[in-house]
mmCIF file of C-alpha atoms in Angstrom:
data_model
loop_
_atom_site.group_PDB
_atom_site.id
_atom_site.type_symbol
_atom_site.label_atom_id
_atom_site.label_comp_id
_atom_site.label_asym_id
_atom_site.label_seq_id
_atom_site.Cartn_x
_atom_site.Cartn_y
_atom_site.Cartn_z
ATOM 1 C CA MET A 13 1.508 25.885 -106.912
ATOM 2 C CA LYS A 14 -1.693 24.615 -105.310
ATOM 3 C CA LYS A 15 0.134 21.435 -104.253
ATOM 4 C CA THR A 16 2.959 23.433 -102.669
ATOM 5 C CA LEU A 17 0.448 25.552 -100.725
ATOM 6 C CA LEU A 18 -1.333 22.483 -99.364
ATOM 7 C CA THR A 19 1.971 20.969 -98.252
ATOM 8 C CA THR A 20 2.939 24.165 -96.427
ATOM 9 C CA ILE A 21 -0.417 24.297 -94.593
ATOM 10 C CA SER A 22 -0.047 20.649 -93.539
ATOM 11 C CA ILE A 23 3.421 21.284 -92.062
ATOM 12 C CA ILE A 24 2.138 24.289 -90.084
ATOM 13 C CA CYS A 25 -0.757 22.218 -88.626
ATOM 14 C CA ILE A 26 1.617 19.427 -87.578
ATOM 15 C CA ILE A 27 3.941 21.893 -85.817
ATOM 16 C CA ALA A 28 1.004 23.527 -83.973
ATOM 17 C CA PHE A 29 -0.300 20.116 -82.872
ATOM 18 C CA ASN A 30 3.120 19.085 -81.463
ATOM 19 C CA VAL A 31 3.439 22.361 -79.556
ATOM 20 C CA GLY A 32 0.030 21.705 -77.991
ATOM 21 C CA LEU A 33 1.108 18.230 -76.874
ATOM 22 C CA THR A 34 4.319 19.587 -75.364
ATOM 23 C CA GLY A 35 2.347 22.186 -73.396
ATOM 24 C CA CYS A 36 0.005 19.516 -71.940
ATOM 25 C CA ALA A 37 2.970 17.409 -70.920
ATOM 26 C CA SER A 38 4.504 20.379 -69.110
ATOM 27 C CA ILE A 39 1.291 21.025 -67.170
ATOM 28 C CA LYS A 40 1.058 17.352 -66.170
ATOM 29 C CA ASP A 41 4.623 17.425 -64.828
ATOM 30 C CA LYS A 42 3.859 20.459 -62.633
ATOM 31 C CA SER A 43 0.773 18.701 -61.285
ATOM 32 C CA ASP A 44 2.929 15.712 -60.286
ATOM 33 C CA ILE A 45 5.284 17.970 -58.354
ATOM 34 C CA SER A 46 2.567 19.672 -56.337
ATOM 35 C CA GLU A 47 0.520 16.560 -55.523
ATOM 36 C CA ASN A 48 3.118 13.856 -55.067
ATOM 37 C CA HIS A 49 6.165 15.770 -53.837
ATOM 38 C CA PRO A 50 5.102 18.191 -51.084
ATOM 39 C CA THR A 51 7.620 20.629 -49.696
ATOM 40 C CA THR A 52 9.259 20.129 -46.297
ATOM 41 C CA MET A 53 6.975 22.668 -44.594
ATOM 42 C CA SER A 54 3.651 21.870 -42.925
ATOM 43 C CA LYS A 55 1.035 24.103 -41.330
ATOM 44 C CA THR A 56 -0.357 23.832 -37.820
ATOM 45 C CA ASN A 57 -2.913 26.436 -36.798
ATOM 46 C CA GLY A 58 -1.820 28.645 -39.680
ATOM 47 C CA THR A 59 1.860 28.827 -38.690
ATOM 48 C CA SER A 60 4.498 27.311 -40.957
ATOM 49 C CA ILE A 61 6.878 24.992 -39.117
ATOM 50 C CA PRO A 62 9.566 22.701 -40.529
ATOM 51 C CA ASN A 63 8.958 18.957 -40.400
ATOM 52 C CA SER A 64 11.531 17.834 -37.840
ATOM 53 C CA SER A 65 11.959 15.739 -34.704
ATOM 54 C CA THR A 66 10.893 18.708 -32.590
ATOM 55 C CA ALA A 67 7.295 18.554 -33.810
ATOM 56 C CA PRO A 68 4.699 17.091 -31.406
ATOM 57 C CA ALA A 69 4.425 13.312 -31.524
ATOM 58 C CA THR A 70 1.735 11.485 -33.476
ATOM 59 C CA VAL A 71 0.032 14.757 -34.401
ATOM 60 C CA MET A 72 -2.525 14.308 -37.149
ATOM 61 C CA PRO A 73 -3.538 17.122 -39.535
ATOM 62 C CA THR A 74 -6.101 19.476 -38.033
ATOM 63 C CA GLN A 75 -8.198 22.367 -39.233
ATOM 64 C CA THR A 76 -6.517 25.754 -39.257
ATOM 65 C CA SER A 77 -8.213 27.462 -36.332
ATOM 66 C CA SER A 78 -7.412 29.521 -33.268
ATOM 67 C CA SER A 79 -9.628 27.306 -31.101
ATOM 68 C CA PRO A 80 -9.464 23.510 -30.712
ATOM 69 C CA SER A 81 -11.864 21.422 -32.748
ATOM 70 C CA VAL A 82 -13.233 18.057 -31.708
ATOM 71 C CA ASN A 83 -11.024 16.376 -34.301
ATOM 72 C CA SER A 84 -7.848 18.071 -33.056
ATOM 73 C CA ILE A 85 -8.590 17.116 -29.453
ATOM 74 C CA ASP A 86 -9.024 13.471 -30.423
ATOM 75 C CA ALA A 87 -6.117 13.360 -32.877
ATOM 76 C CA ILE A 88 -3.565 12.127 -30.322
ATOM 77 C CA ASP A 89 -3.720 9.121 -28.023
ATOM 78 C CA TYR A 90 -2.931 10.878 -24.742
ATOM 79 C CA SER A 91 -3.313 7.699 -22.679
ATOM 80 C CA GLN A 92 0.427 7.080 -23.076
ATOM 81 C CA TYR A 93 1.120 10.208 -21.004
ATOM 82 C CA ILE A 94 -1.572 9.966 -18.306
ATOM 83 C CA LYS A 95 -0.876 8.641 -14.769
ATOM 84 C CA LYS A 96 2.882 8.573 -15.281
ATOM 85 C CA VAL A 97 5.227 10.702 -13.194
ATOM 86 C CA TRP A 98 7.444 12.967 -15.311
ATOM 87 C CA VAL A 99 10.960 13.913 -14.183
ATOM 88 C CA ILE A 100 13.737 15.716 -16.049
ATOM 89 C CA LYS A 101 15.369 13.408 -18.567
ATOM 90 C CA ASN A 102 18.763 13.225 -16.852
ATOM 91 C CA TRP A 103 17.251 12.845 -13.368
ATOM 92 C CA THR A 104 19.155 10.939 -10.692
ATOM 93 C CA ASN A 105 18.605 10.708 -6.950
ATOM 94 C CA GLU A 106 20.880 13.703 -6.507
ATOM 95 C CA ALA A 107 19.257 15.807 -9.234
ATOM 96 C CA ASN A 108 16.439 18.329 -9.276
ATOM 97 C CA ASN A 109 13.123 16.872 -8.078
ATOM 98 C CA SER A 110 10.901 19.178 -10.119
ATOM 99 C CA SER A 111 8.237 16.899 -11.531
ATOM 100 C CA PHE A 112 4.641 16.687 -12.648
ATOM 101 C CA SER A 113 2.006 14.100 -13.418
ATOM 102 C CA ILE A 114 -1.136 14.185 -15.518
ATOM 103 C CA SER A 115 -4.337 12.708 -14.136
ATOM 104 C CA LYS A 116 -6.812 13.703 -16.839
ATOM 105 C CA ILE A 117 -6.967 14.998 -20.420
ATOM 106 C CA GLU A 118 -10.523 15.523 -21.566
ATOM 107 C CA ASN A 119 -12.468 17.920 -23.792
ATOM 108 C CA GLY A 120 -9.449 20.104 -24.440
ATOM 109 C CA LYS A 121 -8.573 20.402 -20.739
ATOM 110 C CA ILE A 122 -5.597 19.010 -18.832
ATOM 111 C CA GLU A 123 -5.336 18.358 -15.081
ATOM 112 C CA GLY A 124 -2.519 17.087 -12.930
ATOM 113 C CA LYS A 125 -0.069 17.789 -10.136
ATOM 114 C CA PHE A 126 3.165 19.760 -10.005
ATOM 115 C CA SER A 127 5.978 19.834 -7.483
ATOM 116 C CA THR A 128 9.285 21.652 -7.217
ATOM 117 C CA LEU A 129 10.868 19.782 -4.311
ATOM 118 C CA VAL A 130 9.476 16.219 -4.289
ATOM 119 C CA ILE A 131 8.704 13.578 -6.903
ATOM 120 C CA SER A 132 4.975 13.814 -7.540
ATOM 121 C CA VAL A 133 4.220 10.083 -7.292
ATOM 122 C CA PRO A 134 0.451 9.450 -7.172
ATOM 123 C CA ASP A 135 -0.859 7.885 -3.979
ATOM 124 C CA TYR A 136 -3.971 8.256 -1.849
ATOM 125 C CA TYR A 137 -2.979 11.751 -0.701
ATOM 126 C CA TYR A 138 -2.183 12.798 -4.270
ATOM 127 C CA TYR A 139 -5.865 12.556 -5.150
ATOM 128 C CA LEU A 140 -7.088 14.603 -2.205
ATOM 129 C CA PRO A 141 -8.313 18.155 -2.924
ATOM 130 C CA ASP A 142 -5.434 20.587 -3.377
ATOM 131 C CA HIS A 143 -5.852 22.204 0.038
ATOM 132 C CA LEU A 144 -5.511 18.790 1.743
ATOM 133 C CA GLY A 145 -2.811 17.126 -0.343
ATOM 134 C CA TYR A 146 0.923 17.733 -0.341
ATOM 135 C CA LEU A 147 1.298 18.538 -4.051
ATOM 136 C CA GLY A 148 0.267 21.554 -6.069
ATOM 137 C CA SER A 149 -1.942 21.640 -9.134
ATOM 138 C CA LEU A 150 -1.363 21.804 -12.866
ATOM 139 C CA THR A 151 -4.271 22.938 -15.047
ATOM 140 C CA GLY A 152 -4.636 24.236 -18.577
ATOM 141 C CA THR A 153 -5.885 23.684 -22.089
ATOM 142 C CA ILE A 154 -4.564 21.303 -24.716
ATOM 143 C CA ASN A 155 -4.793 21.270 -28.492
ATOM 144 C CA ASN A 156 -2.924 19.379 -31.180
ATOM 145 C CA GLY A 157 -0.297 17.940 -28.857
ATOM 146 C CA ILE A 158 0.508 21.188 -27.037
ATOM 147 C CA ALA A 159 -0.784 22.120 -23.570
ATOM 148 C CA GLU A 160 -0.556 25.549 -21.970
ATOM 149 C CA GLY A 161 -1.494 26.254 -18.385
ATOM 150 C CA LYS A 162 -0.531 27.262 -14.885
ATOM 151 C CA PHE A 163 0.960 25.461 -11.902
ATOM 152 C CA ASN A 164 1.457 25.984 -8.210
ATOM 153 C CA ASP A 165 2.759 23.899 -5.336
ATOM 154 C CA LYS A 166 2.391 23.769 -1.573
ATOM 155 C CA ASN A 167 5.514 25.877 -1.004
ATOM 156 C CA GLY A 168 3.957 28.915 -2.645
ATOM 157 C CA ASP A 169 5.593 28.507 -6.043
ATOM 158 C CA LYS A 170 3.526 29.612 -9.037
ATOM 159 C CA GLY A 171 4.092 29.898 -12.744
ATOM 160 C CA ASN A 172 3.179 29.137 -16.323
ATOM 161 C CA ILE A 173 3.941 25.905 -18.139
ATOM 162 C CA LYS A 174 3.827 24.749 -21.750
ATOM 163 C CA LEU A 175 3.952 21.047 -22.563
ATOM 164 C CA VAL A 176 4.769 19.617 -25.987
ATOM 165 C CA PHE A 177 3.870 15.922 -26.183
ATOM 166 C CA LYS A 178 6.590 14.094 -28.088
ATOM 167 C CA SER A 179 7.265 10.501 -29.082
ATOM 168 C CA ASN A 180 9.547 8.023 -27.332
ATOM 169 C CA ASP A 181 8.212 8.742 -23.846
ATOM 170 C CA GLU A 182 9.191 12.405 -23.773
ATOM 171 C CA ILE A 183 7.441 15.647 -22.923
ATOM 172 C CA GLU A 184 9.099 18.989 -23.583
ATOM 173 C CA ALA A 185 8.203 21.422 -20.800
ATOM 174 C CA THR A 186 8.795 25.161 -20.837
ATOM 175 C CA ILE A 187 8.538 26.383 -17.242
ATOM 176 C CA ASN A 188 8.327 30.013 -16.183
ATOM 177 C CA TYR A 189 8.019 30.753 -12.457
ATOM 178 C CA THR A 190 6.132 33.926 -11.575
ATOM 179 C CA GLU A 191 6.554 33.422 -7.811
ATOM 180 C CA LYS A 192 9.210 31.433 -5.951
ATOM 181 C CA SER A 193 9.234 30.398 -2.314
ATOM 182 C CA GLN A 194 12.340 30.804 -0.193
ATOM 183 C CA ASN A 195 12.903 27.033 -0.145
ATOM 184 C CA SER A 196 12.608 26.688 -3.907
ATOM 185 C CA LYS A 197 14.763 29.528 -5.215
ATOM 186 C CA GLU A 198 17.827 27.354 -5.720
ATOM 187 C CA LYS A 199 15.927 24.281 -6.940
ATOM 188 C CA SER A 200 13.290 25.597 -9.313
ATOM 189 C CA LEU A 201 13.582 25.027 -13.050
ATOM 190 C CA ASP A 202 13.200 27.993 -15.388
ATOM 191 C CA GLY A 203 13.475 27.296 -19.091
ATOM 192 C CA THR A 204 12.782 24.437 -21.482
ATOM 193 C CA PHE A 205 13.579 20.862 -20.467
ATOM 194 C CA LEU A 206 12.871 17.326 -21.640
ATOM 195 C CA PHE A 207 10.979 15.127 -19.172
ATOM 196 C CA ARG A 208 10.631 11.332 -19.147
ATOM 197 C CA PRO A 209 8.704 8.809 -16.987
ATOM 198 C CA TYR A 210 9.808 8.014 -13.437
ATOM 199 C CA ASN A 211 10.718 4.316 -13.340
ATOM 200 C CA LEU A 212 11.532 1.560 -10.850
ATOM 201 C CA LYS A 213 15.097 1.744 -12.166
ATOM 202 C CA ASP A 214 15.334 5.235 -10.662
ATOM 203 C CA ILE A 215 14.957 3.851 -7.130
ATOM 204 C CA ASP A 216 18.459 3.086 -5.901
ATOM 205 C CA GLY A 217 18.601 -0.082 -3.830
ATOM 206 C CA PHE A 218 15.167 -1.394 -4.824
ATOM 207 C CA ASN A 219 15.181 -5.116 -4.061
ATOM 208 C CA PRO A 220 11.925 -6.738 -5.249
ATOM 209 C CA PHE A 221 9.967 -9.449 -3.477
ATOM 210 C CA LYS A 222 10.088 -11.748 -6.489
ATOM 211 C CA ASP A 223 7.121 -13.855 -5.356
ATOM 212 C CA GLN A 224 5.007 -10.742 -4.762
ATOM 213 C CA CYS A 225 5.463 -9.033 -8.129
ATOM 214 C CA PHE A 226 2.991 -9.941 -10.874
ATOM 215 C CA SER A 227 0.775 -8.630 -13.670
ATOM 216 C CA VAL A 228 -2.947 -8.045 -13.229
ATOM 217 C CA ASP A 229 -5.929 -6.681 -15.158
ATOM 218 C CA LEU A 230 -7.074 -4.000 -12.726
ATOM 219 C CA ASN A 231 -10.334 -2.388 -13.811
ATOM 220 C CA SER A 232 -9.795 1.197 -15.029
ATOM 221 C CA TRP A 233 -6.034 0.805 -14.625
ATOM 222 C CA GLY A 234 -5.960 -1.807 -17.370
ATOM 223 C CA ASN A 235 -3.121 -4.327 -17.515
ATOM 224 C CA VAL A 236 -0.591 -3.255 -14.899
ATOM 225 C CA LYS A 237 2.055 -4.797 -12.665
ATOM 226 C CA PHE A 238 2.017 -4.934 -8.878
ATOM 227 C CA ALA A 239 5.630 -4.450 -7.771
ATOM 228 C CA SER A 240 6.803 -4.706 -4.165
ATOM 229 C CA GLY A 241 10.083 -4.938 -2.302
ATOM 230 C CA LYS A 242 12.521 -3.149 -0.016
ATOM 231 C CA ILE A 243 14.864 -0.227 -0.590
ATOM 232 C CA MET A 244 18.203 -1.367 0.754
ATOM 233 C CA GLY A 245 21.329 0.563 1.609
ATOM 234 C CA GLY A 246 20.068 3.346 3.859
ATOM 235 C CA SER A 247 19.917 3.872 7.612
ATOM 236 C CA HIS A 248 16.332 2.598 7.544
ATOM 237 C CA ILE A 249 14.799 0.114 5.125
ATOM 238 C CA PRO A 250 11.482 1.164 3.571
ATOM 239 C CA THR A 251 9.130 -1.507 2.300
ATOM 240 C CA VAL A 252 7.456 -0.272 -0.871
ATOM 241 C CA ALA A 253 4.679 -1.274 -3.249
ATOM 242 C CA TYR A 254 3.646 0.239 -6.577
ATOM 243 C CA LEU A 255 1.495 -0.168 -9.631
ATOM 244 C CA THR A 256 3.578 0.106 -12.800
ATOM 245 C CA ASN A 257 3.091 -0.403 -16.505
ATOM 246 C CA LYS A 258 4.935 -3.135 -18.401
ATOM 247 C CA GLU A 259 7.954 -0.838 -18.791
ATOM 248 C CA ASP A 260 8.070 -0.389 -14.973
ATOM 249 C CA ASP A 261 7.039 3.274 -15.122
ATOM 250 C CA ILE A 262 5.502 4.044 -11.717
ATOM 251 C CA LEU A 263 1.766 4.826 -11.776
ATOM 252 C CA TYR A 264 0.637 4.517 -8.141
ATOM 253 C CA ASP A 265 2.321 4.261 -4.735
ATOM 254 C CA PHE A 266 1.071 2.286 -1.700
ATOM 255 C CA THR A 267 4.150 2.945 0.430
ATOM 256 C CA TRP A 268 2.479 5.564 2.638
ATOM 257 C CA ALA A 269 0.456 2.786 4.339
ATOM 258 C CA ILE A 270 3.229 0.195 4.762
ATOM 259 C CA PRO A 271 5.610 0.032 7.776
ATOM 260 C CA ASN A 272 9.363 0.064 7.266
ATOM 261 C CA ASN A 273 11.393 -3.133 7.031
ATOM 262 C CA VAL A 274 8.582 -5.671 6.821
ATOM 263 C CA ASP A 275 8.321 -8.617 4.439
ATOM 264 C CA PHE A 276 5.295 -9.438 2.309
ATOM 265 C CA TYR A 277 4.052 -12.979 2.959
ATOM 266 C CA ALA A 278 1.163 -12.798 0.504
ATOM 267 C CA VAL A 279 -0.572 -10.375 -1.861
ATOM 268 C CA SER A 280 -3.900 -10.884 -3.607
ATOM 269 C CA LEU A 281 -6.010 -8.626 -5.812
ATOM 270 C CA GLN A 282 -9.672 -9.601 -5.530
ATOM 271 C CA ASP A 283 -13.035 -7.920 -5.076
ATOM 272 C CA VAL A 284 -13.473 -8.368 -1.332
ATOM 273 C CA ASN A 285 -16.458 -6.036 -0.823
ATOM 274 C CA LYS A 286 -18.445 -7.169 -3.891
ATOM 275 C CA ASP A 287 -18.627 -3.771 -5.600
ATOM 276 C CA GLY A 288 -17.191 -4.992 -8.913
ATOM 277 C CA LEU A 289 -13.736 -3.480 -8.322
ATOM 278 C CA LYS A 290 -10.616 -5.418 -7.396
ATOM 279 C CA ASP A 291 -9.190 -4.630 -3.978
ATOM 280 C CA ILE A 292 -5.765 -5.494 -2.574
ATOM 281 C CA ILE A 293 -4.968 -7.747 0.383
ATOM 282 C CA ILE A 294 -1.413 -7.568 1.724
ATOM 283 C CA ILE A 295 -0.211 -9.834 4.537
ATOM 284 C CA TYR A 296 3.115 -8.736 5.993
ATOM 285 C CA GLY A 297 5.327 -9.209 9.023
ATOM 286 C CA VAL A 298 8.876 -9.194 10.337
ATOM 287 C CA ASP A 299 11.263 -11.825 8.990
ATOM 288 C CA ASP A 300 9.461 -15.192 8.801
ATOM 289 C CA ASP A 301 7.384 -14.883 11.959
ATOM 290 C CA ILE A 302 3.930 -15.698 10.566
ATOM 291 C CA SER A 303 2.450 -15.547 14.062
ATOM 292 C CA SER A 304 3.029 -11.785 14.086
ATOM 293 C CA SER A 305 1.594 -11.194 10.614
ATOM 294 C CA THR A 306 -0.721 -8.299 9.821
ATOM 295 C CA ALA A 307 -3.294 -8.083 7.038
ATOM 296 C CA LYS A 308 -4.082 -4.776 5.370
ATOM 297 C CA ILE A 309 -6.998 -4.204 3.000
ATOM 298 C CA PHE A 310 -6.806 -1.536 0.297
ATOM 299 C CA THR A 311 -10.258 -0.992 -1.214
ATOM 300 C CA GLN A 312 -10.545 0.521 -4.678
ATOM 301 C CA ASN A 313 -12.843 3.468 -5.353
ATOM 302 C CA THR A 314 -14.636 4.065 -8.646
ATOM 303 C CA ASP A 315 -11.955 6.594 -9.662
ATOM 304 C CA GLY A 316 -9.201 3.996 -9.248
ATOM 305 C CA VAL A 317 -7.859 5.407 -5.981
ATOM 306 C CA PHE A 318 -6.985 2.895 -3.242
ATOM 307 C CA ASP A 319 -7.672 3.627 0.409
ATOM 308 C CA VAL A 320 -7.003 1.522 3.496
ATOM 309 C CA ASP A 321 -10.256 0.254 4.989
ATOM 310 C CA GLY A 322 -9.301 0.841 8.607
ATOM 311 C CA ASP A 323 -12.340 -0.817 10.185
ATOM 312 C CA MET A 324 -12.116 -3.938 8.023
ATOM 313 C CA THR A 325 -8.357 -4.199 8.544
ATOM 314 C CA GLN A 326 -8.631 -3.893 12.319
ATOM 315 C CA GLU A 327 -11.469 -6.408 12.524
ATOM 316 C CA ILE A 328 -9.534 -9.035 10.556
ATOM 317 C CA ASN A 329 -6.400 -8.597 12.641
ATOM 318 C CA ASP A 330 -8.264 -8.538 15.966
ATOM 319 C CA SER A 331 -10.073 -11.757 15.025
ATOM 320 C CA GLY A 332 -6.833 -13.544 14.131
ATOM 321 C CA ASN A 333 -8.063 -14.357 10.614
ATOM 322 C CA ASN A 334 -4.993 -12.824 9.037
ATOM 323 C CA LYS A 335 -2.501 -15.644 8.514
ATOM 324 C CA ASP A 336 -3.088 -16.339 4.813
ATOM 325 C CA ILE A 337 -5.202 -15.116 1.900
ATOM 326 C CA LYS A 338 -7.744 -17.971 2.079
ATOM 327 C CA THR A 339 -8.453 -17.295 5.755
ATOM 328 C CA VAL A 340 -8.906 -13.581 5.065
ATOM 329 C CA LEU A 341 -11.264 -14.231 2.143
ATOM 330 C CA ASP A 342 -13.311 -16.801 4.073
ATOM 331 C CA TYR A 343 -13.774 -14.303 6.881
ATOM 332 C CA LEU A 344 -14.713 -11.434 4.556
ATOM 333 C CA SER A 345 -17.132 -13.596 2.542
ATOM 334 C CA LYS A 346 -19.394 -13.650 5.591
ATOM 335 C CA LYS A 347 -19.447 -9.854 5.655
ATOM 336 C CA PHE A 348 -20.469 -9.187 2.062
#
């Protein structure tokens, strides 16, 4: 009897021990699910959104907060979006010219230019104060890959804009006009559109000067390309020059200071006024008549803007020291 009782107690203990092991195994399995197999939902600023291609590009996890933190501001490399000109994704020469560009993203603030009727290519006039330039302004705040702000342009158009910074050279812009000028009523964009960078390929008839297109390390601009040529096929033939990135996205335009239908004989980027910043010397003329050549000096400011030094340019041309780069540099070396 005593032996039977001991056997029964032993069986009960073994069963209880196995149940305990099974329970631990079940808990471990649940832990694996929650830690190693997250659901397809993520949180940004406390709002659940599905993980999909519509989420902002390269966004890193941030604190749940209604105001931007230092970490969330720095989470995205915005340099890939700055200084480019953004046009609607399916833009052609006949399409809507609504465009914007971003000049600065810093400390949770965004600044740039906006235009309804013209492509907002940065040049010397682009960087003038708003009341002097030909483009309107774009200002706002930015957090975690999303910017919200206001815009206006020189025609009297005003509105609100939301930008979602995406991958693959795309920005999603939601545009809401609050005021429209008479000239812009038929051409303004209201709604949500994808924008992409404005590129040399968008310029119909662009025929490059192959000997006057090259890469250069240009101070705050970094590694860029100087691209120059003519736009063929129209009633007049503009001569153009740009700074672009390696993908030929247009970053800066020198065309405003260059006469139509001239050829570039020589281009050089050197610090001519000894201020530590590279300047640009362009020698141009009509056809191959070197005797009628003109030199033009673009000096670079500390903010990266290039301006024509009118006095220096006139002095070089009046003196006749404008036939080649070496002659120009020898003459200027005596001035600085």
